[in-house]
mmCIF file of C-alpha atoms and ligand atoms in Angstrom:
data_model
loop_
_atom_site.group_PDB
_atom_site.id
_atom_site.type_symbol
_atom_site.label_atom_id
_atom_site.label_comp_id
_atom_site.label_asym_id
_atom_site.label_seq_id
_atom_site.Cartn_x
_atom_site.Cartn_y
_atom_site.Cartn_z
ATOM 1 C CA MET A 1 -1.579 12.228 12.055
ATOM 2 C CA ARG A 2 -4.661 10.624 10.654
ATOM 3 C CA SER A 3 -3.371 7.225 9.723
ATOM 4 C CA PHE A 4 -6.432 5.373 8.793
ATOM 5 C CA THR A 5 -9.272 7.846 8.151
ATOM 6 C CA PHE A 6 -9.478 9.026 4.544
ATOM 7 C CA THR A 7 -11.605 11.266 2.397
ATOM 8 C CA HIS A 8 -10.031 10.085 -0.913
ATOM 9 C CA ALA A 9 -8.540 7.240 -2.715
ATOM 10 C CA ILE A 10 -6.971 6.987 -6.127
ATOM 11 C CA THR A 11 -7.189 3.700 -8.079
ATOM 12 C CA ARG A 12 -6.354 2.616 -11.596
ATOM 13 C CA LYS A 13 -8.197 0.167 -13.873
ATOM 14 C CA PRO A 14 -6.159 -2.947 -14.662
ATOM 15 C CA SER A 15 -4.965 -3.124 -18.224
ATOM 16 C CA ALA A 16 -4.761 -6.077 -20.660
ATOM 17 C CA SER A 17 -1.050 -5.847 -20.313
ATOM 18 C CA ILE A 18 -1.350 -7.066 -16.732
ATOM 19 C CA VAL A 19 -0.395 -10.473 -18.035
ATOM 20 C CA ALA A 20 3.197 -9.155 -18.312
ATOM 21 C CA GLY A 21 3.185 -7.901 -14.766
ATOM 22 C CA LEU A 22 6.148 -8.545 -12.447
ATOM 23 C CA ARG A 23 6.015 -11.598 -10.215
ATOM 24 C CA ALA A 24 8.452 -13.445 -8.034
ATOM 25 C CA VAL A 25 7.127 -16.901 -9.080
ATOM 26 C CA ASP A 26 4.979 -17.703 -12.086
ATOM 27 C CA THR A 27 1.738 -19.222 -10.817
ATOM 28 C CA GLY A 28 -0.113 -18.700 -14.198
ATOM 29 C CA ALA A 29 -1.507 -15.777 -16.163
ATOM 30 C CA PRO A 30 -3.942 -13.486 -14.321
ATOM 31 C CA SER A 31 -7.425 -13.299 -15.768
ATOM 32 C CA LEU A 32 -8.137 -9.691 -16.641
ATOM 33 C CA GLY A 33 -11.871 -10.226 -16.541
ATOM 34 C CA LEU A 34 -11.779 -11.656 -12.977
ATOM 35 C CA MET A 35 -9.335 -8.976 -11.825
ATOM 36 C CA ILE A 36 -11.649 -6.310 -13.135
ATOM 37 C CA GLN A 37 -14.517 -7.796 -11.035
ATOM 38 C CA HIS A 38 -12.403 -7.903 -7.963
ATOM 39 C CA HIS A 39 -11.296 -4.371 -8.635
ATOM 40 C CA ALA A 40 -14.932 -3.148 -8.760
ATOM 41 C CA ASP A 41 -15.696 -4.962 -5.458
ATOM 42 C CA TYR A 42 -12.660 -3.103 -3.953
ATOM 43 C CA ILE A 43 -13.704 0.177 -5.067
ATOM 44 C CA ALA A 44 -17.293 -0.327 -3.938
ATOM 45 C CA ALA A 45 -15.927 -1.186 -0.474
ATOM 46 C CA LEU A 46 -13.896 2.006 -0.222
ATOM 47 C CA ARG A 47 -16.875 4.077 -1.553
ATOM 48 C CA SER A 48 -19.165 2.418 1.030
ATOM 49 C CA THR A 49 -17.303 4.425 3.729
ATOM 50 C CA GLY A 50 -18.251 7.742 2.135
ATOM 51 C CA ALA A 51 -14.864 8.419 0.538
ATOM 52 C CA THR A 52 -14.359 9.878 -2.973
ATOM 53 C CA VAL A 53 -12.651 7.238 -5.068
ATOM 54 C CA VAL A 54 -10.989 8.380 -8.362
ATOM 55 C CA GLU A 55 -10.743 5.636 -11.020
ATOM 56 C CA LEU A 56 -7.954 6.423 -13.479
ATOM 57 C CA GLU A 57 -7.958 4.857 -16.895
ATOM 58 C CA ALA A 58 -5.828 1.742 -17.591
ATOM 59 C CA LEU A 59 -2.257 2.233 -18.760
ATOM 60 C CA GLU A 60 -1.237 -0.489 -21.248
ATOM 61 C CA ALA A 61 2.381 0.800 -21.364
ATOM 62 C CA PHE A 62 2.792 -0.113 -17.644
ATOM 63 C CA PRO A 63 1.644 -3.735 -16.816
ATOM 64 C CA ASP A 64 1.848 -3.199 -13.150
ATOM 65 C CA SER A 65 0.087 0.189 -13.020
ATOM 66 C CA VAL A 66 -2.925 -1.120 -11.330
ATOM 67 C CA PHE A 67 -0.776 -1.202 -8.183
ATOM 68 C CA VAL A 68 -0.886 2.627 -7.775
ATOM 69 C CA GLU A 69 0.294 2.623 -4.105
ATOM 70 C CA ASP A 70 3.944 2.285 -5.355
ATOM 71 C CA THR A 71 3.943 5.666 -7.081
ATOM 72 C CA ALA A 72 3.504 8.070 -4.070
ATOM 73 C CA LEU A 73 3.244 8.690 -0.370
ATOM 74 C CA CYS A 74 0.190 10.656 0.529
ATOM 75 C CA LEU A 75 0.121 12.609 3.803
ATOM 76 C CA PRO A 76 -2.328 15.236 4.932
ATOM 77 C CA GLU A 77 0.062 18.131 4.222
ATOM 78 C CA GLY A 78 1.115 16.939 0.722
ATOM 79 C CA ALA A 79 2.210 14.091 -1.452
ATOM 80 C CA VAL A 80 5.612 12.734 -2.327
ATOM 81 C CA VAL A 81 6.030 11.120 -5.702
ATOM 82 C CA MET A 82 8.267 8.010 -5.505
ATOM 83 C CA ARG A 83 11.040 6.610 -7.781
ATOM 84 C CA PRO A 84 10.021 2.893 -8.104
ATOM 85 C CA GLY A 85 12.919 0.500 -7.973
ATOM 86 C CA ALA A 86 11.594 -1.812 -10.617
ATOM 87 C CA PRO A 87 12.760 -0.280 -13.954
ATOM 88 C CA SER A 88 9.504 -1.265 -15.718
ATOM 89 C CA ARG A 89 7.581 0.738 -13.103
ATOM 90 C CA LEU A 90 9.719 3.873 -12.876
ATOM 91 C CA GLY A 91 7.672 5.801 -15.388
ATOM 92 C CA GLU A 92 4.456 5.080 -13.443
ATOM 93 C CA ALA A 93 5.322 7.790 -10.920
ATOM 94 C CA ALA A 94 5.419 10.730 -13.428
ATOM 95 C CA VAL A 95 1.997 9.630 -14.851
ATOM 96 C CA MET A 96 0.548 9.827 -11.365
ATOM 97 C CA ALA A 97 1.915 13.251 -10.411
ATOM 98 C CA PRO A 98 -0.718 15.409 -12.193
ATOM 99 C CA HIS A 99 -3.484 13.524 -10.496
ATOM 100 C CA LEU A 100 -1.987 14.345 -7.108
ATOM 101 C CA GLN A 101 -1.311 17.966 -8.083
ATOM 102 C CA ALA A 102 -5.099 18.179 -8.861
ATOM 103 C CA LEU A 103 -5.991 17.214 -5.256
ATOM 104 C CA TYR A 104 -3.081 18.620 -3.247
ATOM 105 C CA LYS A 105 -1.453 22.071 -2.850
ATOM 106 C CA THR A 106 1.958 20.599 -2.410
ATOM 107 C CA VAL A 107 3.476 17.635 -4.293
ATOM 108 C CA LEU A 108 7.125 16.901 -3.784
ATOM 109 C CA HIS A 109 9.292 14.404 -5.677
ATOM 110 C CA ILE A 110 12.086 11.871 -4.918
ATOM 111 C CA GLU A 111 14.663 13.181 -7.405
ATOM 112 C CA ASN A 112 18.114 11.721 -6.788
ATOM 113 C CA PRO A 113 18.947 9.208 -9.616
ATOM 114 C CA ASP A 114 20.447 7.003 -6.990
ATOM 115 C CA SER A 115 17.322 6.968 -4.865
ATOM 116 C CA PHE A 116 14.697 4.204 -5.221
ATOM 117 C CA ILE A 117 11.592 3.859 -3.199
ATOM 118 C CA GLU A 118 8.134 2.299 -3.650
ATOM 119 C CA GLY A 119 5.029 3.040 -1.616
ATOM 120 C CA GLY A 120 4.551 -0.628 -0.836
ATOM 121 C CA ASP A 121 7.516 -0.384 1.512
ATOM 122 C CA ILE A 122 6.011 2.542 3.546
ATOM 123 C CA LEU A 123 3.747 2.019 6.591
ATOM 124 C CA THR A 124 2.386 5.292 7.986
ATOM 125 C CA THR A 125 1.200 5.059 11.657
ATOM 126 C CA GLU A 126 -0.080 7.754 14.015
ATOM 127 C CA THR A 127 3.383 8.634 15.170
ATOM 128 C CA GLU A 128 5.911 7.671 12.501
ATOM 129 C CA ILE A 129 6.546 6.503 8.976
ATOM 130 C CA LEU A 130 8.195 3.110 8.841
ATOM 131 C CA VAL A 131 10.076 2.415 5.551
ATOM 132 C CA GLY A 132 11.382 -1.083 4.747
ATOM 133 C CA ARG A 133 14.599 -1.385 2.807
ATOM 134 C CA SER A 134 13.953 -4.027 0.144
ATOM 135 C CA ALA A 135 14.955 -5.009 -3.367
ATOM 136 C CA ARG A 136 12.859 -1.983 -4.490
ATOM 137 C CA THR A 137 13.621 0.571 -1.831
ATOM 138 C CA ASN A 138 17.335 1.646 -0.980
ATOM 139 C CA ALA A 139 18.955 3.673 1.795
ATOM 140 C CA SER A 140 19.205 6.750 -0.529
ATOM 141 C CA GLY A 141 15.537 6.623 -1.251
ATOM 142 C CA ILE A 142 14.650 6.375 2.452
ATOM 143 C CA ALA A 143 16.945 9.222 3.342
ATOM 144 C CA GLU A 144 15.482 11.435 0.587
ATOM 145 C CA LEU A 145 11.955 10.679 1.734
ATOM 146 C CA ALA A 146 12.894 11.523 5.326
ATOM 147 C CA ALA A 147 14.256 14.856 4.205
ATOM 148 C CA ARG A 148 11.047 15.620 2.248
ATOM 149 C CA VAL A 149 8.622 14.777 5.020
ATOM 150 C CA ALA A 150 10.664 16.531 7.682
ATOM 151 C CA LEU A 151 9.209 19.724 6.099
ATOM 152 C CA TRP A 152 5.903 18.612 7.640
ATOM 153 C CA ASP A 153 7.440 17.277 10.899
ATOM 154 C CA HIS A 154 6.929 13.618 10.063
ATOM 155 C CA LYS A 155 9.639 11.188 11.267
ATOM 156 C CA VAL A 156 10.914 8.276 9.188
ATOM 157 C CA ARG A 157 12.237 5.088 10.634
ATOM 158 C CA GLU A 158 14.242 2.746 8.432
ATOM 159 C CA VAL A 159 13.293 -0.911 8.977
ATOM 160 C CA PHE A 160 13.898 -4.041 6.811
ATOM 161 C CA THR A 161 11.548 -6.030 4.596
ATOM 162 C CA PRO A 162 12.265 -9.783 5.045
ATOM 163 C CA PRO A 163 14.426 -11.424 2.428
ATOM 164 C CA GLY A 164 12.342 -12.732 -0.540
ATOM 165 C CA VAL A 165 9.410 -10.630 0.436
ATOM 166 C CA LEU A 166 8.344 -7.992 -2.252
ATOM 167 C CA HIS A 167 7.422 -5.019 0.002
ATOM 168 C CA PHE A 168 7.444 -4.250 3.671
ATOM 169 C CA LYS A 169 3.661 -4.034 3.651
ATOM 170 C CA THR A 170 3.408 -7.422 1.951
ATOM 171 C CA ASP A 171 3.891 -8.649 5.455
ATOM 172 C CA CYS A 172 2.008 -6.036 7.659
ATOM 173 C CA SER A 173 -0.859 -3.574 7.757
ATOM 174 C CA LEU A 174 -2.086 -0.896 10.105
ATOM 175 C CA LEU A 175 -5.296 -1.796 11.916
ATOM 176 C CA ASP A 176 -5.765 1.303 14.061
ATOM 177 C CA GLY A 177 -3.770 3.923 15.843
ATOM 178 C CA GLU A 178 -1.795 1.367 17.937
ATOM 179 C CA THR A 179 -2.291 -1.963 16.251
ATOM 180 C CA ILE A 180 -0.452 -3.666 13.370
ATOM 181 C CA LEU A 181 -1.372 -6.934 11.698
ATOM 182 C CA SER A 182 1.879 -8.743 10.877
ATOM 183 C CA THR A 183 3.341 -12.019 9.893
ATOM 184 C CA GLU A 184 5.315 -13.618 12.673
ATOM 185 C CA ARG A 185 8.489 -13.523 10.534
ATOM 186 C CA LEU A 186 8.289 -9.640 10.233
ATOM 187 C CA ALA A 187 7.201 -8.975 13.865
ATOM 188 C CA ALA A 188 9.996 -11.203 15.091
ATOM 189 C CA SER A 189 12.496 -8.417 13.890
ATOM 190 C CA GLY A 190 11.201 -6.232 16.674
ATOM 191 C CA CYS A 191 10.173 -3.499 14.329
ATOM 192 C CA PHE A 192 6.799 -3.171 15.972
ATOM 193 C CA ASP A 193 7.885 -3.115 19.471
ATOM 194 C CA GLY A 194 5.744 -0.557 21.255
ATOM 195 C CA TYR A 195 2.728 -1.413 19.055
ATOM 196 C CA ARG A 196 0.066 -3.957 19.815
ATOM 197 C CA VAL A 197 0.632 -6.699 17.137
ATOM 198 C CA ILE A 198 -1.989 -9.146 15.834
ATOM 199 C CA HIS A 199 -0.321 -12.095 13.985
ATOM 200 C CA VAL A 200 -1.876 -13.546 10.794
ATOM 201 C CA ALA A 201 -2.688 -17.174 11.313
ATOM 202 C CA GLU A 202 0.163 -19.724 10.422
ATOM 203 C CA GLY A 203 -0.153 -20.542 6.740
ATOM 204 C CA GLU A 204 -2.146 -17.390 6.016
ATOM 205 C CA GLU A 205 0.836 -15.093 5.613
ATOM 206 C CA ALA A 206 -0.569 -13.909 2.257
ATOM 207 C CA CYS A 207 -3.299 -11.967 3.989
ATOM 208 C CA ALA A 208 -1.029 -9.685 5.976
ATOM 209 C CA ASN A 209 -1.490 -7.050 3.250
ATOM 210 C CA THR A 210 -4.833 -5.602 4.214
ATOM 211 C CA ILE A 211 -5.984 -2.018 4.690
ATOM 212 C CA ARG A 212 -7.780 -0.130 7.350
ATOM 213 C CA PHE A 213 -9.918 2.306 5.451
ATOM 214 C CA ASN A 214 -12.223 4.297 7.710
ATOM 215 C CA ASP A 215 -14.425 1.937 9.572
ATOM 216 C CA LEU A 216 -13.399 -1.094 7.457
ATOM 217 C CA VAL A 217 -10.686 -3.554 7.437
ATOM 218 C CA VAL A 218 -10.420 -4.659 3.780
ATOM 219 C CA MET A 219 -8.667 -8.021 3.485
ATOM 220 C CA PRO A 220 -8.203 -10.595 0.721
ATOM 221 C CA ALA A 221 -10.722 -13.342 0.705
ATOM 222 C CA GLY A 222 -9.760 -16.989 1.561
ATOM 223 C CA PHE A 223 -8.064 -16.538 4.995
ATOM 224 C CA PRO A 224 -10.777 -17.643 7.425
ATOM 225 C CA ARG A 225 -8.670 -17.999 10.627
ATOM 226 C CA THR A 226 -7.139 -14.489 10.284
ATOM 227 C CA ARG A 227 -10.645 -13.065 9.367
ATOM 228 C CA ASP A 228 -12.123 -14.614 12.515
ATOM 229 C CA THR A 229 -9.276 -13.267 14.685
ATOM 230 C CA LEU A 230 -10.022 -9.716 13.305
ATOM 231 C CA ASP A 231 -13.765 -10.139 13.710
ATOM 232 C CA GLN A 232 -13.298 -11.246 17.384
ATOM 233 C CA ALA A 233 -10.973 -8.211 17.934
ATOM 234 C CA GLY A 234 -13.891 -5.993 17.009
ATOM 235 C CA TYR A 235 -12.877 -4.892 13.489
ATOM 236 C CA LYS A 236 -15.466 -4.599 10.755
ATOM 237 C CA VAL A 237 -14.011 -6.856 8.045
ATOM 238 C CA VAL A 238 -14.783 -6.900 4.397
ATOM 239 C CA GLU A 239 -13.255 -9.657 2.153
ATOM 240 C CA ILE A 240 -12.355 -8.926 -1.454
ATOM 241 C CA GLY A 241 -11.229 -11.482 -3.990
ATOM 242 C CA ASN A 242 -7.531 -11.107 -4.634
ATOM 243 C CA SER A 243 -6.714 -14.356 -6.651
ATOM 244 C CA GLU A 244 -5.520 -12.490 -9.772
ATOM 245 C CA CYS A 245 -3.587 -9.708 -8.145
ATOM 246 C CA ALA A 246 -1.894 -12.308 -5.911
ATOM 247 C CA LYS A 247 -0.470 -13.878 -9.070
ATOM 248 C CA LEU A 248 1.519 -10.624 -9.347
ATOM 249 C CA ASP A 249 2.402 -10.382 -5.654
ATOM 250 C CA GLY A 250 -0.231 -7.690 -5.313
ATOM 251 C CA GLY A 251 -2.612 -7.154 -2.386
ATOM 252 C CA MET A 252 -5.152 -4.754 -0.892
ATOM 253 C CA SER A 253 -2.881 -1.876 -0.146
ATOM 254 C CA CYS A 254 -1.221 -2.002 -3.562
ATOM 255 C CA LEU A 255 -4.517 -1.110 -5.265
ATOM 256 C CA SER A 256 -5.014 2.474 -3.927
ATOM 257 C CA LEU A 257 -3.468 5.653 -2.753
ATOM 258 C CA ARG A 258 -5.482 6.668 0.374
ATOM 259 C CA PHE A 259 -5.394 10.195 1.705
ATOM 260 C CA SER A 260 -7.186 13.184 3.281
ATOM 261 C CA PRO A 261 -5.628 16.325 1.846
ATOM 262 C CA SER A 262 -5.721 19.151 4.423
HETATM 263 N N1 LIG B 1 3.722 -7.073 -9.580
HETATM 264 C C1 LIG B 1 3.902 -6.038 -8.640
HETATM 265 C C2 LIG B 1 5.269 -5.621 -8.574
HETATM 266 O O1 LIG B 1 6.188 -6.441 -8.745
HETATM 267 O O2 LIG B 1 5.633 -4.455 -8.496
#
């Protein structure tokens, strides 16, 4: 499985309704203007690797729709459209489906009304697909995803998102075929046993959500000790401002669907 090399990404412009986006704690209204600047920097970083980046128009009806990752799981063989567990986000998935159908021969769907699953809870590695049960992703959603991707011989392993953490990938990222960047609290669960784990620096837990995208590790700006650790480990790090998305519990992975359709 090609878990960190990508020919394509899909993003969506932030909408003015972002001020109504979901958040665990209110730390102030996000600035749309600054978020748009950060979003442009993010897209430029992805494009700098040679990938094609689709920029979808803003969706005012869905305040959190800039966080496209939650709408689908994209694998080389096909995409699976999610059923987001946040009621205000459920409709985002259907809006994404036609864009995936334009790029993939096969697009499957999570269909059971009792199934809920968001892409932020899914970490795809070279060998398996880890899915964290969370407030947004339930056992039925995970079982249904496992059945869908079994068609392509992918294996799903259910894990757990730490209590109070939005998504599994809020606390971890894939850095390469065998290495995970993780908070200590998540790695302590043992879910990454068998992988090499690099811990984010104490107090810098908010940067665990990065992405490996081709030759780059794209991480939020403002976490110098973790950045230095990644630099010293040989990764080519690019820092992107994330102050506004962070007010909505969003990070680097949330802002794109990344894939290489075969
Ligand atoms: N604000 C991102 C989310 O809660 O889904």
